[in-house]
mmCIF file of C-alpha atoms in Angstrom:
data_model
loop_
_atom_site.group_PDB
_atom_site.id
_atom_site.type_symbol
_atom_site.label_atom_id
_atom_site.label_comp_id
_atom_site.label_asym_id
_atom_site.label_seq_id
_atom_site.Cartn_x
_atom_site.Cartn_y
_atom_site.Cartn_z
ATOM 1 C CA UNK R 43 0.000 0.000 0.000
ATOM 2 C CA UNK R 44 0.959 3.197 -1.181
ATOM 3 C CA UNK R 45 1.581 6.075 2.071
ATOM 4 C CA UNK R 46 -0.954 8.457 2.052
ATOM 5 C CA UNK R 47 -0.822 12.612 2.280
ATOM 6 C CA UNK R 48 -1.184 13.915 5.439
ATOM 7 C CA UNK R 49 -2.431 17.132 6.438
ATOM 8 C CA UNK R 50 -0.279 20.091 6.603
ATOM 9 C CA UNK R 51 -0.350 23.360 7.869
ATOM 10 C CA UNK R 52 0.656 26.964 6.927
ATOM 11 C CA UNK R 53 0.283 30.290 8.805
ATOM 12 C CA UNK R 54 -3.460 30.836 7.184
ATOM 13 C CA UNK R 55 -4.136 27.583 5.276
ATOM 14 C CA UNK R 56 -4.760 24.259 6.212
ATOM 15 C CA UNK R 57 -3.935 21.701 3.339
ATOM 16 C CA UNK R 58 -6.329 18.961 3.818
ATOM 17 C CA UNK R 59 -5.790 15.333 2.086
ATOM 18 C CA UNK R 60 -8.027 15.106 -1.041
ATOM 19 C CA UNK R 61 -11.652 13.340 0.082
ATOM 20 C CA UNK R 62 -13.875 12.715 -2.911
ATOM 21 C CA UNK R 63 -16.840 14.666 -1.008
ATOM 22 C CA UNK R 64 -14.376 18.048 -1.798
ATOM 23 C CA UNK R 65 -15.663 17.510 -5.542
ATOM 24 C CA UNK R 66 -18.856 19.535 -5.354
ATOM 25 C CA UNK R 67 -17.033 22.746 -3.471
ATOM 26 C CA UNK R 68 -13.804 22.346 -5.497
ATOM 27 C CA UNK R 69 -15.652 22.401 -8.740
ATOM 28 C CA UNK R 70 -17.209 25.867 -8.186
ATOM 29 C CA UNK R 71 -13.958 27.068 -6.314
ATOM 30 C CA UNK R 72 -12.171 26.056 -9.820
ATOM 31 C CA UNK R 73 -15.204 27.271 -12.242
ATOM 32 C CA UNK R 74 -13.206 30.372 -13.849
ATOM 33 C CA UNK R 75 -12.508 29.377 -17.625
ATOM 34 C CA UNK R 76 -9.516 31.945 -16.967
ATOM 35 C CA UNK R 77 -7.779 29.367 -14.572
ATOM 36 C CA UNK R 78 -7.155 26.873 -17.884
ATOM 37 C CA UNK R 79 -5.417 30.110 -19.817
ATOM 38 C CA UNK R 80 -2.004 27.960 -19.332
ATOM 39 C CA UNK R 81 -2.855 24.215 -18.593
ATOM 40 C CA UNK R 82 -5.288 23.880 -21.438
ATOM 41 C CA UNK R 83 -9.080 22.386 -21.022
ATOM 42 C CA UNK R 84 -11.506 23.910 -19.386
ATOM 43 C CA UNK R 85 -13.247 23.728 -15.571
ATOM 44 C CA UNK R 86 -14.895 20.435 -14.664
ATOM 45 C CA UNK R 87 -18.386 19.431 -13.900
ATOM 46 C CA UNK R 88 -19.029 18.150 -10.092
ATOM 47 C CA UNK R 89 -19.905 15.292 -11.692
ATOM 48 C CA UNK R 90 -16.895 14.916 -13.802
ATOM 49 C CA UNK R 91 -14.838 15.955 -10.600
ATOM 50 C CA UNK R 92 -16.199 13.308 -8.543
ATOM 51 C CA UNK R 93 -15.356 11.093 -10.975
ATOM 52 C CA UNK R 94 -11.002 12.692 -11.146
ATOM 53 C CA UNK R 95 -11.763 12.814 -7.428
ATOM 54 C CA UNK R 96 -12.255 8.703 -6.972
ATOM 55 C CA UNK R 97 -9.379 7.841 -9.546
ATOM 56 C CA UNK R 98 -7.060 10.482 -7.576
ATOM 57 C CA UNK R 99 -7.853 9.107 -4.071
ATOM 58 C CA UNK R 100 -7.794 5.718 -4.931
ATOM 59 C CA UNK R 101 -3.557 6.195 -5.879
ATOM 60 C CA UNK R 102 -1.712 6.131 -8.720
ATOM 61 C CA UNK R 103 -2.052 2.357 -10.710
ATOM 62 C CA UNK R 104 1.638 2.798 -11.460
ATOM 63 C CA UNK R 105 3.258 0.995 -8.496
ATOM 64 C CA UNK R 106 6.626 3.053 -8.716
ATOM 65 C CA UNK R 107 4.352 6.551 -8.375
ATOM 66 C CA UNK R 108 2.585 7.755 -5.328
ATOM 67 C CA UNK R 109 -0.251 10.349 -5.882
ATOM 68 C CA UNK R 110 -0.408 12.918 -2.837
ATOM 69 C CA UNK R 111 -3.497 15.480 -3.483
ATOM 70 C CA UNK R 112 -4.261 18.597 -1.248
ATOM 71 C CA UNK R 113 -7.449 20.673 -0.794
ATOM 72 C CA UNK R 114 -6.884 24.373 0.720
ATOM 73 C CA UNK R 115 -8.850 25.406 3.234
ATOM 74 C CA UNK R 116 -9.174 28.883 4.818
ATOM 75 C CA UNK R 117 -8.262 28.396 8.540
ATOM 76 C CA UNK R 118 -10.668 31.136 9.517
ATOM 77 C CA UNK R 119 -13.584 30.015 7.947
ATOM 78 C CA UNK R 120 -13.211 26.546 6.489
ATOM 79 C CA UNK R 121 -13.798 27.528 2.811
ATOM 80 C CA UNK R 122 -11.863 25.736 0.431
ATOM 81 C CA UNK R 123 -9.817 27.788 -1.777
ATOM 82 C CA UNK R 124 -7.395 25.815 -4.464
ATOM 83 C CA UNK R 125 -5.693 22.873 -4.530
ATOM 84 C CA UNK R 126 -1.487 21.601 -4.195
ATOM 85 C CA UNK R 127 -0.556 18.142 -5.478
ATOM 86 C CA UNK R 128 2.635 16.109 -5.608
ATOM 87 C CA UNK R 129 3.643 12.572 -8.011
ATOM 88 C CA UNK R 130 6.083 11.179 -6.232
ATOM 89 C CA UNK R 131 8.452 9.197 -7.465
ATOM 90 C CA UNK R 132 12.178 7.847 -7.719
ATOM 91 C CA UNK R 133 11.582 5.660 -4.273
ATOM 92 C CA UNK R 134 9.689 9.033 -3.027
ATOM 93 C CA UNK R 135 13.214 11.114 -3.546
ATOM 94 C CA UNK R 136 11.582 13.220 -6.535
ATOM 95 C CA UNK R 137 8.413 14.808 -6.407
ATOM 96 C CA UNK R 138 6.815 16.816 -9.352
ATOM 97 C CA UNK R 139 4.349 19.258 -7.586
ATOM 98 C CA UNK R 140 1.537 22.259 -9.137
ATOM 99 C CA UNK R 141 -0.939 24.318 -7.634
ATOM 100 C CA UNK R 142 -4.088 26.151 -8.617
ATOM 101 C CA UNK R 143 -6.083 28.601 -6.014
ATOM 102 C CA UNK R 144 -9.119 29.717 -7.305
ATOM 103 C CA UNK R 145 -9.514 33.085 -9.279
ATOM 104 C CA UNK R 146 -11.711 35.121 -6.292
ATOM 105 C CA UNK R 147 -8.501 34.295 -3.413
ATOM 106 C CA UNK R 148 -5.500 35.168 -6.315
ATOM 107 C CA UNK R 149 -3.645 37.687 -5.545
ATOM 108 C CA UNK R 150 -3.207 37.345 -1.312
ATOM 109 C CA UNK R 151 -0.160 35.096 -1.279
ATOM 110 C CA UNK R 152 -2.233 31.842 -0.692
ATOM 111 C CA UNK R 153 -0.478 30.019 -3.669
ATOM 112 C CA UNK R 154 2.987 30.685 -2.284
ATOM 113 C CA UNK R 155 1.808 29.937 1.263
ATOM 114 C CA UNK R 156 0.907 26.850 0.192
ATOM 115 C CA UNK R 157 3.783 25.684 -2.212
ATOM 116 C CA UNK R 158 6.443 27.211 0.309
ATOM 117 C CA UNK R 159 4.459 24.731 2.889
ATOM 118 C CA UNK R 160 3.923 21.470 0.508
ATOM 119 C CA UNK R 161 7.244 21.790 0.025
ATOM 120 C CA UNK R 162 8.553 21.635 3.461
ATOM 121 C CA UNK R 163 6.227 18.874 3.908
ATOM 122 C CA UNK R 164 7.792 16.904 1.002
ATOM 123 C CA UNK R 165 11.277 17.751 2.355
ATOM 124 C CA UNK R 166 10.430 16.744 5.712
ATOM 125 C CA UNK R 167 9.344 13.076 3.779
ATOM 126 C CA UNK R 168 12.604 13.001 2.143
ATOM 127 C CA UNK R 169 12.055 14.279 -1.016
ATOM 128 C CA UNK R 170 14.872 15.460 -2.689
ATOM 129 C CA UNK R 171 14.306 17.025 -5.812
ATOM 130 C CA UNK R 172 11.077 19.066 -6.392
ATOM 131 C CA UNK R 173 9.800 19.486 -9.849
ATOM 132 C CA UNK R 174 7.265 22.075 -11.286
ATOM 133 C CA UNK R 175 6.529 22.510 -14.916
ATOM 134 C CA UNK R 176 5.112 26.256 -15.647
ATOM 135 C CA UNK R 177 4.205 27.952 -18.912
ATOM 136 C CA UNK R 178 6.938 30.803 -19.943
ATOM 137 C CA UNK R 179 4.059 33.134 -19.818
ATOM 138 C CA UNK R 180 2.037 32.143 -16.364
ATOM 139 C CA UNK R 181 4.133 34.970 -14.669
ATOM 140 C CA UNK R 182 2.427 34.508 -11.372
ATOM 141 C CA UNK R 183 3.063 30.885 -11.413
ATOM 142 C CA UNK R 184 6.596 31.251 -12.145
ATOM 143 C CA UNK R 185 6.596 33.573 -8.981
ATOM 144 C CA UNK R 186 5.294 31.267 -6.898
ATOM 145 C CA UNK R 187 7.828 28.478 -8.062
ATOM 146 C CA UNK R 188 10.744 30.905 -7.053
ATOM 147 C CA UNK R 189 8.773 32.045 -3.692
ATOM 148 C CA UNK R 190 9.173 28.221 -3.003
ATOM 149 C CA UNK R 191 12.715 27.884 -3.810
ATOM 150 C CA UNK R 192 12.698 26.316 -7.435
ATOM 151 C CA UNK R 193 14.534 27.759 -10.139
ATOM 152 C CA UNK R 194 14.282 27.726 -13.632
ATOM 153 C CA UNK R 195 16.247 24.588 -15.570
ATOM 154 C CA UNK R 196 16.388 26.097 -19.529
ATOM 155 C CA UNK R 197 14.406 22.904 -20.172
ATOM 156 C CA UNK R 198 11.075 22.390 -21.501
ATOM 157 C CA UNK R 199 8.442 19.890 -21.536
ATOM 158 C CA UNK R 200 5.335 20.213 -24.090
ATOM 159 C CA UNK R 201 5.745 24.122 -23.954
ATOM 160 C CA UNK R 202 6.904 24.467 -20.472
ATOM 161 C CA UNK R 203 9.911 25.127 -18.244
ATOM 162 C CA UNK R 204 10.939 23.120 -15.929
ATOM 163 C CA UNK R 205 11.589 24.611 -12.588
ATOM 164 C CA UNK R 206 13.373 22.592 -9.854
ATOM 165 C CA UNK R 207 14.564 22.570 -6.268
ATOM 166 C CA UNK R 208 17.310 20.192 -5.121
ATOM 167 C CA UNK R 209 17.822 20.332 -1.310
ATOM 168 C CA UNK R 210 21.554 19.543 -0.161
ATOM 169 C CA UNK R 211 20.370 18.163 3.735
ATOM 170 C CA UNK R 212 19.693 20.345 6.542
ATOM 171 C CA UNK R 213 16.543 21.178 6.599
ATOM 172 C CA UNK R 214 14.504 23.436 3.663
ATOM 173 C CA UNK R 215 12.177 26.163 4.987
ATOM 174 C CA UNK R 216 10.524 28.982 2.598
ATOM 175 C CA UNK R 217 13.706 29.265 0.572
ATOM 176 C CA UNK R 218 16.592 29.066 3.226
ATOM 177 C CA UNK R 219 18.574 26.068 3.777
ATOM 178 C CA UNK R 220 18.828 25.594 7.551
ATOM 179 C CA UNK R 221 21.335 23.020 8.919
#
């Protein structure tokens, strides 16, 4: 069996392991067309999110990836506000990671809050090297990447750069290296 996410925490945000009940909110939190400017598609259904939802919480069917899925949730009032995910892989020493907070909370630091925190949780797990692929022109993603300690590689991947974060030990906390 696969380890599970566990619930982490951030000064404002608590990031909650995906449930499949968190379809019906998530899908209006993530209704804005505008989000899928970058990643392509468009916003999903409850129905069709239920349905991502039971796939995503059930794991990943390839044995040598682990699926970890967030939910963000407003401390103060409970309201769930985006998402953070992480495909682990390489024995659980590489983790790709993205994040999406819905359109109405942009702009108040929650998307770096909770990258800066998923990845001090995936440190603390012993990742190694964090991954995140961003489109050249999603400036505020790219932002976020950096705010988290990844840095742009040079390479891309179907039309995006790869950003990446290899920690060197001691311990990795909103982009200081602490021994």
């Amino acid at each position: 069996m696969q380890p599970q996410a566990q619930p982490l925490l951030s000064e404002r945000l608590d990031l909650v392991p995906l449930r499949v009940e968190h379809a019906r909110e998530m899908a209006a939190v993530l209704s804005d067309p505008a989000l899928h400017t970058f990643i392509g598609g468009s916003p999903s259904t409850p129905e069709a999110l239920r349905a991502r939802y039971e796939r995503l919480v059930t794991g990943s069917p390839d044995p040598a990836r682990t699926w970890w899925n967030w939910v963000l949730a407003l401390r103060d009032t409970g309201a769930l506000v985006g998402t953070v995910q992480a495909t682990l892989a390489e024995g659980g020493r590489l983790a790709e990671i993205a994040w999406m907070v819905g359109t109405p909370w942009q702009g108040r630091g929650l998307a770096t809050e909770a990258a800066r925190t998923l990845v001090d949780g995936l440190r603390e797990q012993g990742v190694r090297t964090v991954v995140a692929h961003i489109h050249p022109e999603h400036h505020a993603s790219a932002a976020v990447a950096a705010a988290a300690g990844l840095t742009p590689t040079g390479e891309e991947q179907d039309g995006e750069v790869r950003w990446r974060l290899v920690t060197r030990g001691g311990q990795y906390t909103q982009g200081v290296f602490r021994k």
